[in-house]
Coordinates of C-alpha atoms in Angstrom, one line a residue:
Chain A
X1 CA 28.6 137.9 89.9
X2 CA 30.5 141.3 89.5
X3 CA 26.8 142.7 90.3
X4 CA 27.0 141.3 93.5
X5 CA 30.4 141.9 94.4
X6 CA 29.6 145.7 93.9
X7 CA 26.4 145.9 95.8
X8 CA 27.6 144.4 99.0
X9 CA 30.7 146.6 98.2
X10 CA 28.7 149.6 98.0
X11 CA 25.9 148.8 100.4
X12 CA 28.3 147.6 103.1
X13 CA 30.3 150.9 102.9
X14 CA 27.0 152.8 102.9
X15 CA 26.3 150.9 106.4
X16 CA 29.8 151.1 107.4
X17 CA 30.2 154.8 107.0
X18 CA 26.6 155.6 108.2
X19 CA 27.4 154.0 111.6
X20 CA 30.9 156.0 111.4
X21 CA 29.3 159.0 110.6
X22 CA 27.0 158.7 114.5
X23 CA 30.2 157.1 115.8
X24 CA 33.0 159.4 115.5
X25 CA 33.8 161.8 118.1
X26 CA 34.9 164.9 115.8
X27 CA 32.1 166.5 113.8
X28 CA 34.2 167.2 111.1
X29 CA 35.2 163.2 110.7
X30 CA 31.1 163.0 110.7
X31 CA 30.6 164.8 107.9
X32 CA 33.2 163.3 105.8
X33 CA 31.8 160.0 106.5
X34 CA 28.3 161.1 105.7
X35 CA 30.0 162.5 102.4
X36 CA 31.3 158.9 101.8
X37 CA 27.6 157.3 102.3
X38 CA 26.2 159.7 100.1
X39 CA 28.6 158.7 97.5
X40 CA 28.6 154.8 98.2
X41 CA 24.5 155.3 98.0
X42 CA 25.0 157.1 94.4
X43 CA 27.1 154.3 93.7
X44 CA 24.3 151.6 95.1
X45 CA 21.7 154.0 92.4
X46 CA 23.8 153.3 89.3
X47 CA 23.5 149.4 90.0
X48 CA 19.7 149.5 89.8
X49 CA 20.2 151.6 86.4
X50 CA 19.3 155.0 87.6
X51 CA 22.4 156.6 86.9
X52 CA 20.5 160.2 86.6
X53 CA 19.5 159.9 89.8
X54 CA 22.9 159.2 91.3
X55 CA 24.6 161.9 89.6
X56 CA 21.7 163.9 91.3
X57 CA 22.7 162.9 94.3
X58 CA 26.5 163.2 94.1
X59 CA 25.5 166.9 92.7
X60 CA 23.0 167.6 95.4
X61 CA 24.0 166.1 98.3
X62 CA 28.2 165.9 98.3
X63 CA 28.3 168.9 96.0
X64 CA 26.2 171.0 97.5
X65 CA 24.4 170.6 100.8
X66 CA 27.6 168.6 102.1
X67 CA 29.8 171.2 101.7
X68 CA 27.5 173.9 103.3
X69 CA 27.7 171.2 106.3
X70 CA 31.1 170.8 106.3
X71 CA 31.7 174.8 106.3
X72 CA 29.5 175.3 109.3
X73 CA 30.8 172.5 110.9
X74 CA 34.7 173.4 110.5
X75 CA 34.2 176.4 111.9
X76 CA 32.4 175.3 115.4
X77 CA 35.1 175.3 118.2
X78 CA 34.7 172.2 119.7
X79 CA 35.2 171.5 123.5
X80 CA 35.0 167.3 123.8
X81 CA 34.9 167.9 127.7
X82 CA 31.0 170.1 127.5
X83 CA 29.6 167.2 125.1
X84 CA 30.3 164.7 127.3
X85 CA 29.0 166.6 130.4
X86 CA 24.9 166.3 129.4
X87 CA 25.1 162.3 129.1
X88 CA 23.2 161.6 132.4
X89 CA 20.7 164.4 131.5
X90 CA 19.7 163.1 128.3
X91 CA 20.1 159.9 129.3
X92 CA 16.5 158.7 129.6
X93 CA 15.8 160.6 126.1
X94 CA 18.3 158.6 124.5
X95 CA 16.7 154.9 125.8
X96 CA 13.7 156.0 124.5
X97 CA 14.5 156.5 120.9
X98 CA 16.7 153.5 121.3
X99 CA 13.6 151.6 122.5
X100 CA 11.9 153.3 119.2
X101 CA 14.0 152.3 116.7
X102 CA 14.8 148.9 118.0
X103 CA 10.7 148.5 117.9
X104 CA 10.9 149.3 114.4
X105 CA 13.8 147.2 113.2
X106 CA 11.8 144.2 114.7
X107 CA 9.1 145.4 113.3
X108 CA 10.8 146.0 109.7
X109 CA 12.6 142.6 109.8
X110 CA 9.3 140.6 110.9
X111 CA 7.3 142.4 107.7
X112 CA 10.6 141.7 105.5
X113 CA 10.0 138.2 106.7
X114 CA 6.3 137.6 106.0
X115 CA 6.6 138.4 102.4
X116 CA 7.4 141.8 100.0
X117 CA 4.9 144.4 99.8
X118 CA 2.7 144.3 96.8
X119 CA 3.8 147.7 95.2
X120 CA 1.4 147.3 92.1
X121 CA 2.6 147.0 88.6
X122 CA 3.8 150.5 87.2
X123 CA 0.5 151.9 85.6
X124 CA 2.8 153.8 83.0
X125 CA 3.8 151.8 80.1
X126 CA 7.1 151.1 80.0
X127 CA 9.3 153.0 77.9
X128 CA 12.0 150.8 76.4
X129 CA 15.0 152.2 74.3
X130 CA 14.9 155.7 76.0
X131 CA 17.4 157.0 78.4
X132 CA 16.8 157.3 82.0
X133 CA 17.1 161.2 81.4
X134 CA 14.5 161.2 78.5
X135 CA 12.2 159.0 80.7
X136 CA 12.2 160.9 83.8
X137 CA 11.6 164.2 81.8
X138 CA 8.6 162.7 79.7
X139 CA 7.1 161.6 83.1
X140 CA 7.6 165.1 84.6
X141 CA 7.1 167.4 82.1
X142 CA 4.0 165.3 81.0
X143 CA 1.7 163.2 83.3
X144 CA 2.7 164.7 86.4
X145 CA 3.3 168.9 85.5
X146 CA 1.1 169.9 87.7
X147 CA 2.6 168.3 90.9
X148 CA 6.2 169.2 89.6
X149 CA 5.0 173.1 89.1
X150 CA 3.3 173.2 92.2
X151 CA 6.6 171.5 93.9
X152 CA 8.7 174.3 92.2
X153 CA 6.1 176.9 94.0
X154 CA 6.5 175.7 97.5
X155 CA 9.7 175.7 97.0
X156 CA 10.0 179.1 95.5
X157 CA 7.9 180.2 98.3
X158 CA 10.3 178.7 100.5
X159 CA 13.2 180.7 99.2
X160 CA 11.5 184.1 99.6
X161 CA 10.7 183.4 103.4
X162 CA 14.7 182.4 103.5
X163 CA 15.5 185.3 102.1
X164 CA 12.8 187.4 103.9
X165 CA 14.2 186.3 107.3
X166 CA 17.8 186.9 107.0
X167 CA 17.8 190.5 104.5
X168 CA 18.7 192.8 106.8
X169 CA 18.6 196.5 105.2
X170 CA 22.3 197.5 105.2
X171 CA 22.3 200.4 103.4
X172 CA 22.3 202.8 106.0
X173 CA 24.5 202.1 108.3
X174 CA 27.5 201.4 106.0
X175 CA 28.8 203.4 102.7
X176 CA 26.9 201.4 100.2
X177 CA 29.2 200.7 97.0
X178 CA 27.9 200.9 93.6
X179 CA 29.8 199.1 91.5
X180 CA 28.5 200.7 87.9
X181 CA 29.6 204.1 89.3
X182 CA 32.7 202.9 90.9
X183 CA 33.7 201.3 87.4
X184 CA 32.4 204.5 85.3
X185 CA 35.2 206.7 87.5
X186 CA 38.2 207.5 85.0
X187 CA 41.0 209.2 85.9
X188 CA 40.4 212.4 84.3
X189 CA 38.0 213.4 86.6
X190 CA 39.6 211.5 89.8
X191 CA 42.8 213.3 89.7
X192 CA 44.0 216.4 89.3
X193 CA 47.3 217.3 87.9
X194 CA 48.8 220.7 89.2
X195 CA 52.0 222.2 88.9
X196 CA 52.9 224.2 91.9
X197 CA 55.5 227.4 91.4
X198 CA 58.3 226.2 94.2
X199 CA 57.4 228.2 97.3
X200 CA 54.2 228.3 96.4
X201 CA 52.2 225.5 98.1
X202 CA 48.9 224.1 96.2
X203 CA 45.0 225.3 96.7
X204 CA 43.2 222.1 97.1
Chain B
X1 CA 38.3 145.6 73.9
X2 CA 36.1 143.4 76.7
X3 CA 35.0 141.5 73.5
X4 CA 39.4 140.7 72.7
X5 CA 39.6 139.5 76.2
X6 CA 36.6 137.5 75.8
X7 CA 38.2 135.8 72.8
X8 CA 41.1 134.8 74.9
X9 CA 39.1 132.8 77.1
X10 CA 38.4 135.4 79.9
X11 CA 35.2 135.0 82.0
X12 CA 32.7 138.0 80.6
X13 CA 33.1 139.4 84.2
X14 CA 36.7 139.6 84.7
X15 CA 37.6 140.8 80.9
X16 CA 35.6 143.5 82.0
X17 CA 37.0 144.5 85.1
X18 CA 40.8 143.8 83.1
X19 CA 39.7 146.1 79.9
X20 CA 38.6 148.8 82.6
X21 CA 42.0 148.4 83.9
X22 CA 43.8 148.2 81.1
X23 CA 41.5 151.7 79.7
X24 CA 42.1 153.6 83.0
X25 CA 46.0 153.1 82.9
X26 CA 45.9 154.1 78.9
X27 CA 44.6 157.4 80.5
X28 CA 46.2 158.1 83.6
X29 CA 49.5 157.7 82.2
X30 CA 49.4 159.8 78.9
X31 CA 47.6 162.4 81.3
X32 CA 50.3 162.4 83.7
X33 CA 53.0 162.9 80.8
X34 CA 50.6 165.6 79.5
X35 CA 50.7 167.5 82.8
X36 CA 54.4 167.3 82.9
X37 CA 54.4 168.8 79.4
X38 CA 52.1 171.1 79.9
X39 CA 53.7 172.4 83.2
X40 CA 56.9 173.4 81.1
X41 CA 54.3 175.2 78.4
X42 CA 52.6 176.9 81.0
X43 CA 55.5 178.1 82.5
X44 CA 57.7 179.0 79.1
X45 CA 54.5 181.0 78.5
X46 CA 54.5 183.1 81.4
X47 CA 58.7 183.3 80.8
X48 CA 58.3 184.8 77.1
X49 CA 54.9 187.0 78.3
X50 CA 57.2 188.8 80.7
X51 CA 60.8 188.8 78.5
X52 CA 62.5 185.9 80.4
X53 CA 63.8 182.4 79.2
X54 CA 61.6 180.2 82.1
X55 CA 63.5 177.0 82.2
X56 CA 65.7 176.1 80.0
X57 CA 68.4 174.5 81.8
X58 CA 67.2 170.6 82.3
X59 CA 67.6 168.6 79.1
X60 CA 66.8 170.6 75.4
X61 CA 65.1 173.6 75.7
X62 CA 64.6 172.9 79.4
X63 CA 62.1 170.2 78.0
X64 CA 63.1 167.9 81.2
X65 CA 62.5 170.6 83.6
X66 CA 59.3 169.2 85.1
X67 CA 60.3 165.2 86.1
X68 CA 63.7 167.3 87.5
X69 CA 61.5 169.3 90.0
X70 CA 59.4 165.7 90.4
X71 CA 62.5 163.5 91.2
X72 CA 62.9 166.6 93.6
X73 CA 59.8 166.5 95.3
X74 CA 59.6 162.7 95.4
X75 CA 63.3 162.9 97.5
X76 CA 62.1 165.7 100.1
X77 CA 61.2 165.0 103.4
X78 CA 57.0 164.0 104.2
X79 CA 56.4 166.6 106.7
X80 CA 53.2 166.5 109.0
X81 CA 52.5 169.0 111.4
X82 CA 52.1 167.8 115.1
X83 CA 49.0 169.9 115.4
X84 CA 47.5 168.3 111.6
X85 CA 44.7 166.1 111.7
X86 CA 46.8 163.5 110.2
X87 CA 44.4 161.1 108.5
X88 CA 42.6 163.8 107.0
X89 CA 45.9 165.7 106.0
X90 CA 47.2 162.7 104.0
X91 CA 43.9 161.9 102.4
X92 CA 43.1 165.2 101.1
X93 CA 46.2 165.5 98.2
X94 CA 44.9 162.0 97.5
X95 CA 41.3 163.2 97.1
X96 CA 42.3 166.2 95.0
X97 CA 44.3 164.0 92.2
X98 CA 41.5 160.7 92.5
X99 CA 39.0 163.4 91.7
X100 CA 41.2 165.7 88.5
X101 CA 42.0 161.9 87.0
X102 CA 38.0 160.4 87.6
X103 CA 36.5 163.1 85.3
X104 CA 39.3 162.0 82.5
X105 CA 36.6 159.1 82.1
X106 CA 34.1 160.2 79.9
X107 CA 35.9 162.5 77.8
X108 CA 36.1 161.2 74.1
X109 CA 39.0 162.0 72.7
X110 CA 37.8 160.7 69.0
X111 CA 34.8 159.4 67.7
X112 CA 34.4 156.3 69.9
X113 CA 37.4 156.6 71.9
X114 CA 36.2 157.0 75.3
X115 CA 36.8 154.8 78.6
X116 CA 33.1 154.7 79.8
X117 CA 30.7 156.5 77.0
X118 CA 27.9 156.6 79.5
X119 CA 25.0 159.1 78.5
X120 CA 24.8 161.6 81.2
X121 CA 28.5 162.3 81.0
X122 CA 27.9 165.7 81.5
X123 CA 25.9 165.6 84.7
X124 CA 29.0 163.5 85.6
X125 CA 31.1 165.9 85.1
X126 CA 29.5 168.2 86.8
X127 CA 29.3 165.8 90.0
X128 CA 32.9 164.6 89.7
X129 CA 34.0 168.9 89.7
X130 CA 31.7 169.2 92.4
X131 CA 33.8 166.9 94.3
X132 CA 37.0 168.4 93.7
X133 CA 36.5 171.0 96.3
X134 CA 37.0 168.7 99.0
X135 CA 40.6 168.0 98.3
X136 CA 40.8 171.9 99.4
X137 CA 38.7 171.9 102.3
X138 CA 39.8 169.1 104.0
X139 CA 43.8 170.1 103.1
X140 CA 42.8 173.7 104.8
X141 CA 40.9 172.2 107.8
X142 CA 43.6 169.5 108.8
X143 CA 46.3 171.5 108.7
X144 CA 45.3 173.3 111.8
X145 CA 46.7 176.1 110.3
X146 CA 45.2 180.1 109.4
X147 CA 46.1 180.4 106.4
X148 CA 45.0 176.9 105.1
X149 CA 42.3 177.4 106.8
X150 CA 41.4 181.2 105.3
X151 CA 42.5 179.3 101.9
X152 CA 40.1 176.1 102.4
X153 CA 36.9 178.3 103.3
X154 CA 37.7 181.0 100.3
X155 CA 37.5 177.9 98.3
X156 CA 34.6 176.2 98.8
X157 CA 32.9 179.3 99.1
X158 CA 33.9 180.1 95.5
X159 CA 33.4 176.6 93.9
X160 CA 30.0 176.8 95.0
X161 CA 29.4 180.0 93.5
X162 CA 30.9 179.0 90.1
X163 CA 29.1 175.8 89.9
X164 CA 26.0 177.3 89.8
X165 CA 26.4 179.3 86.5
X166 CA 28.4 176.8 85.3
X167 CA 25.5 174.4 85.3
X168 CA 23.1 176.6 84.0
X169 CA 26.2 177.5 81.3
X170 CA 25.6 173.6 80.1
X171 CA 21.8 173.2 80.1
X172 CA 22.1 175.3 77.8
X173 CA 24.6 173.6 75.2
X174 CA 22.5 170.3 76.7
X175 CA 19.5 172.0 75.2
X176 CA 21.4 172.5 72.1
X177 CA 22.5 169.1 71.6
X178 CA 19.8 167.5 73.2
X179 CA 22.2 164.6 75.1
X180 CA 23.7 164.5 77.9
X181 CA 26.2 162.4 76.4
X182 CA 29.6 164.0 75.1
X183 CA 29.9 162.4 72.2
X184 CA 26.6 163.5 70.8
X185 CA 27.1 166.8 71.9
X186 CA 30.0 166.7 69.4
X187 CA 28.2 164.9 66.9
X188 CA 25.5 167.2 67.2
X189 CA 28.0 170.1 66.6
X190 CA 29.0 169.3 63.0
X191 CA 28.3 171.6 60.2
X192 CA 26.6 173.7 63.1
X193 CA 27.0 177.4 61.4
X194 CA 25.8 177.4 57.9
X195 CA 26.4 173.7 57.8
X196 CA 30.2 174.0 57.1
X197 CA 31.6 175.4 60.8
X198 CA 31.9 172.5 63.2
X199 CA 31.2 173.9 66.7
X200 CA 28.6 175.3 68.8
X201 CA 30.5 178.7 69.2
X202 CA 29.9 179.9 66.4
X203 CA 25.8 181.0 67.0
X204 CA 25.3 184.4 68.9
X205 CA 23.2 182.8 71.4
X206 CA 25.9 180.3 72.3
X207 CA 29.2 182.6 71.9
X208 CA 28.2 184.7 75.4
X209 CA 27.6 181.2 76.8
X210 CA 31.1 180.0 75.6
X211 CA 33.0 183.6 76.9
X212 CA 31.1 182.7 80.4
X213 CA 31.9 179.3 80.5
X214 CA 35.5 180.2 80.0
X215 CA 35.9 182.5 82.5
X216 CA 34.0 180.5 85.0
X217 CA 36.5 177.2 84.2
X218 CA 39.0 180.0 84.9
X219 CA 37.5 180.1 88.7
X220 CA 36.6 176.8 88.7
X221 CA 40.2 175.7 88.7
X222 CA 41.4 178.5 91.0
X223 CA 43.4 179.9 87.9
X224 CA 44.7 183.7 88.2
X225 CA 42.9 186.1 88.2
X226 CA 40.7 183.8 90.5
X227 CA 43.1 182.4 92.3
X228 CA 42.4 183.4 95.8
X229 CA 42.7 180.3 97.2
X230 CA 46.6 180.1 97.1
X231 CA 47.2 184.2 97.1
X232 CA 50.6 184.0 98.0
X233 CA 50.4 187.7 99.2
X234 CA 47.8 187.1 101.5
X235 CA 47.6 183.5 102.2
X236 CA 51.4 182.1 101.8
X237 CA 50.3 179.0 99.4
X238 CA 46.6 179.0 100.4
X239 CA 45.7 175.2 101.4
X240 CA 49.1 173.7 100.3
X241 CA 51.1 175.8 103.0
X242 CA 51.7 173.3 105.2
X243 CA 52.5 170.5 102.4
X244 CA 55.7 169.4 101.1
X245 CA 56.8 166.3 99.5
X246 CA 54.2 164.2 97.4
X247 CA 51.5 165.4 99.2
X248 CA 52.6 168.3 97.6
X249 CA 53.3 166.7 94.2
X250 CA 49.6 165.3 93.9
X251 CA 48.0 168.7 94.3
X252 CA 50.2 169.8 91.8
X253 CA 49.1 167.3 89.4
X254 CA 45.5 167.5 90.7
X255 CA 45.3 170.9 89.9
X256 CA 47.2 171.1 86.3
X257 CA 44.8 167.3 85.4
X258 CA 41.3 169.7 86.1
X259 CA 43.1 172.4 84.8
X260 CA 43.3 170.2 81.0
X261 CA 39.9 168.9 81.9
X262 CA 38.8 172.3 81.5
X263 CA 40.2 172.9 78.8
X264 CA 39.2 170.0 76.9
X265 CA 35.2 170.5 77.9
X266 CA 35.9 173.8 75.9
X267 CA 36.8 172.1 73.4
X268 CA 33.8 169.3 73.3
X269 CA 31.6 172.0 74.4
X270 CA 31.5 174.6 71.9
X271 CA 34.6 174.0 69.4
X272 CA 33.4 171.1 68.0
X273 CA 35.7 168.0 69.9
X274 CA 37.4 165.7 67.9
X275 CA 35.5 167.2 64.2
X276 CA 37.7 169.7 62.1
X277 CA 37.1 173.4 62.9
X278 CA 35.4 173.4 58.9
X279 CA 33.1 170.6 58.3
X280 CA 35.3 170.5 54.4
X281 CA 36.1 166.9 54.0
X282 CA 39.9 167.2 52.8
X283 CA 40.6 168.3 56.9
X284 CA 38.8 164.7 58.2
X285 CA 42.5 163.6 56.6
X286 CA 44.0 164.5 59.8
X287 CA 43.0 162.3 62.7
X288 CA 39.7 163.4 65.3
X289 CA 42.5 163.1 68.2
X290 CA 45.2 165.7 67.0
X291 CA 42.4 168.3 66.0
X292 CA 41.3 167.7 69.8
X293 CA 44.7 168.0 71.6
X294 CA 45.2 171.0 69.4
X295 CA 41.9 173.0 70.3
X296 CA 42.6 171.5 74.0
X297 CA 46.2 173.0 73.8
X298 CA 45.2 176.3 72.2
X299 CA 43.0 176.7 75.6
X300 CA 45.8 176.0 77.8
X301 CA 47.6 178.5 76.3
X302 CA 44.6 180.9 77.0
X303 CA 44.6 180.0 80.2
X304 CA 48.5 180.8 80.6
X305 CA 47.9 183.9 78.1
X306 CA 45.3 184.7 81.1
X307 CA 47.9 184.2 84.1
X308 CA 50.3 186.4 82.7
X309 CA 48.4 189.3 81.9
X310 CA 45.5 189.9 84.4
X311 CA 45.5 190.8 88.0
X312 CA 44.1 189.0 90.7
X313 CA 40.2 190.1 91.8
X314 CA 39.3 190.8 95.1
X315 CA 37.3 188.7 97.3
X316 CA 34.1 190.3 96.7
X317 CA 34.8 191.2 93.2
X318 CA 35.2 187.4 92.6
X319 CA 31.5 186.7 94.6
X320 CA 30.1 189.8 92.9
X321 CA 31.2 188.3 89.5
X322 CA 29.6 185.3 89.9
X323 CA 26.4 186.2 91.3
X324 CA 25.4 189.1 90.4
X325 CA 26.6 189.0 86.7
X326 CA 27.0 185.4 85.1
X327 CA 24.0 183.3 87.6
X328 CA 21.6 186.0 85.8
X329 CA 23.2 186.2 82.4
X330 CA 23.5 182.4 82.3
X331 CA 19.6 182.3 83.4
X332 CA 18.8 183.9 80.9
X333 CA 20.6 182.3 78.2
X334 CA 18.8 179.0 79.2
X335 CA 15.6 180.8 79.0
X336 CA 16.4 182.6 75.9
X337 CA 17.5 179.5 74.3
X338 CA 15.0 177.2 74.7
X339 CA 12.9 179.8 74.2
X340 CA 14.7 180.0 70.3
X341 CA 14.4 176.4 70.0
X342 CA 10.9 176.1 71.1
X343 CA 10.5 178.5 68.1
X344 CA 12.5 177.1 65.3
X345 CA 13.0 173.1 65.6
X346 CA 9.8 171.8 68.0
X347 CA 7.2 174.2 67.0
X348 CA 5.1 176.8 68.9
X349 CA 2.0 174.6 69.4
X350 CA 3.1 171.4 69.8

């Protein structure tokens, strides 16, 4: 009973914040919303008893890549009047994927109706007593190492090319600060301590 | 307790939902008390640190001194600013204290006593933090405000940064313990250094971990000297500028709950919890809770030993710190650990 209750709490704020989230006008209100269906959707994960990959998701998603959103977003200087002004331009873009997606929904709701998918049985045997965590490590540091490592690499490779693209060489056109010798400076040899004769004035 | 309310005739279901209650309250309400307390400490601290008296006006000693400044807030004026994006600008204080009290949850305060003793407690730690950062950003983005605004990007800016080393920090002690859950981890601390020191800090692979892990809880929680967030010489109040009230109040609390949070995953971390700092069995005497509020109080009081003392970093110092020095330290801690324990307890060629 309290099973239920929570799923349709959770997967009817998941809907319910998705549609806000393509609704509302502001772009900052999107991404909160977004935030909100992320976290309903970790909440819909720990039902099914994957709690490892919910917290997954509430540390990937809403505390990571949600926040990068929401920083590029809040910054944006939003005039309402110029995203209104396409509409009638991208009008006939927007009936299509509408057409699209309403062709899959049908399509969806016609398969959900003639029966489930077989899936097949899980070939793996079942590991009973063990934690999700323990699981989910024996599968991926076991059976499937190969794919994992290789996943790592692409996205290794991935990371370069980011990093490629956007290193700019800086070094020349501004002082470049080294921090080792900045923190080896002691006063002794920064300052100088002179005691002028009065009259005199100081040789620098 | 589920199983008492089940014995009263309570349907399985709804003694749940009553003993979750019922546990949540038994937190929240000792915590809030705790802040209030540890408010006064914090600031008695600072007082003696710099040869004053702090407050000692309200009640004994001044012990009364923080519910006088909360009767005060609660009878101010709620001020919203015409240009604030007022949903957002009410929700965000209420985001920031949700979030300090949520990660209260799994933290065990004795052998057993913990509100949900779920067994990736950590990793839920480490998602509820991550969440805390939006109390900030949406508090500095609805005002409408600069400095807010200045304050609300600082933040998430630095969160981000910190929470990287931070979870590289605990794979390690994970690695250690080998559970995700915090009771184990203290469990698995007991008798860790030459079988009589209770506590993962004392090992020389784990003691860098533990300075790191410190210093990073001190920018996680926007503590001096990383508080750049609310530089009042720069930024007014940072993200609470344009708050008064109990907006203001819950920010307050929010801040100072994730503050003792901190300190208290110190404690379970690497001090040993709830065991006796010597694994001797005349100390188990003294209850697993007071040695816990004790180690947890001794951190606070680093933390306020911290404030007073140290200057605030710069900007890029703080981004430099925890990039450039503890995201490859803290790498290669969890390489050099598991590394060691691949050696000693699982074997080379296995």
């Amino acid at each position: 009973m309290l099973h239920i209750i929570a799923f349709y709490l959770f997967a009817a704020l998941v809907i319910a914040s998705g549609a806000m989230t393509i609704l509302s006008r502001n772009p900052v209100h999107s991404v909160l919303w977004l935030i909100l269906a992320f976290f309903n959707a970790a909440g819909l994960m720990v039902l099914v008893g994957a709690e490892f990959i919910a917290m997954l998701l509430v540390i990937v998603y809403v505390g990571a890549v949600a926040v990068l959103f929401l920083f590029v977003v809040m910054m944006l200087n939003i005039d309402f009047a110029e995203l209104r002004a396409g509409f009638v331009k991208n009008a006939p873009l927007g009936v299509v994927i509408a057409l699209v997606l309403v062709c899959e929904l049908v399509l969806g709701l016609g398969a959900y109706r003639a029966g489930i998918i077989e899936l097949g049985t899980p070939s793996g045997e079942v590991l009973l007593g063990q934690t999700n965590i323990a699981q989910i490590g024996e599968l991926l540091y076991g059976r499937y190492l190969f794919l994992f490592e290789s996943a790592g690499i692409i996205l290794l490779v991935a990371m370069i090319g980011a990093i490629v693209l956007t290193h700019r060489e800086q070094r020349s056109a501004r002082g470049h600060q080294n921090i080792a010798k900045q923190n080896a400076r002691r006063p002794e040899e920064a300052t100088e301590l002179k005691q002028p004769v009065s009259g005199q004035g100081v040789e620098l | 307790m589920t199983a008492t309310f089940i014995e009263w005739g309570m349907d399985s279901g709804w003694a749940m939902i009553v003993s979750a209650i019922i546990g949540s309250l038994l937190i929240a309400l000792p915590l809030m008390l705790a802040v209030a307390m540890i408010i006064y400490v914090d600031r008695k601290v600072w007082a003696s640190i710099n040869l004053r008296r702090g407050p000692n006006v309200v009640g004994p000693f001044g012990l009364l001194q923080s519910f006088a400044d909360g009767l005060k807030v609660m009878l101010q004026e709620t001020i919203i600013p015409s240009a604030a994006n007022k949903g957002i600008f009410l929700i965000a204080p209420v985001v920031t204290f949700t979030v300090a009290l949520a990660a209260w949850a799994v933290i065990p305060f004795d052998a057993g006593v913990v509100l949900a003793d779920i067994n990736v407690g950590l990793l839920y730690i480490l998602a509820i933090s991550s969440l805390s950062v939006y109390g900030v950003v949406m508090s500095g983005w609805a005002s409408n405000s600069k400095y807010p605004f200045f304050s609300a990007m600082r933040a998430s800016a630095q969160m981000i940064s910190y929470e990287v080393s931070i979870g590289f920090i605990l794979v390690c002690v994970v690695l250690y313990a080998g559970s995700f859950n915090l009771s184990a981890i203290v469990e698995a601390q007991k008798g860790h250094g030459f079988g009589i020191i209770n506590g993962y800090w004392f090992n020389l692979l784990l003691f860098p971990i533990w300075v790191m892990f410190f210093i990073s809880a001190l920018a996680e929680t926007q503590r001096v000297p990383f508080d750049l967030t609310e530089a009042e010489s720069e930024l007014v109040a940072g993200y609470q500028t344009e708050y008064s009230s109990m907006s203001f109040a819950l920010f307050w609390l929010g801040e100072y709950a994730n503050i003792l949070l901190m300190c208290s995953l110190n404690t379970l971390l690497f001090w040993g919890g709830w065991l006796p700092p010597l694994d001797i069995p005349v100390l188990y005497y003294v209850p697993g809770i007071i040695w816990f509020l004790l180690k947890t109080f001794f951190f606070f009081f680093m933390f306020s030993w911290v404030m007073a003392t140290v200057p605030r970093y710069r900007y890029d110092q703080l981004m430099r710190l925890g990039w450039k020095v503890f995201l490859p330290l803290s790498l290669f801690f969890v390489v050099a650990i598991s590394g060691w324990l691949m050696f000693t307890r699982y074997g080379v060629a296995a």
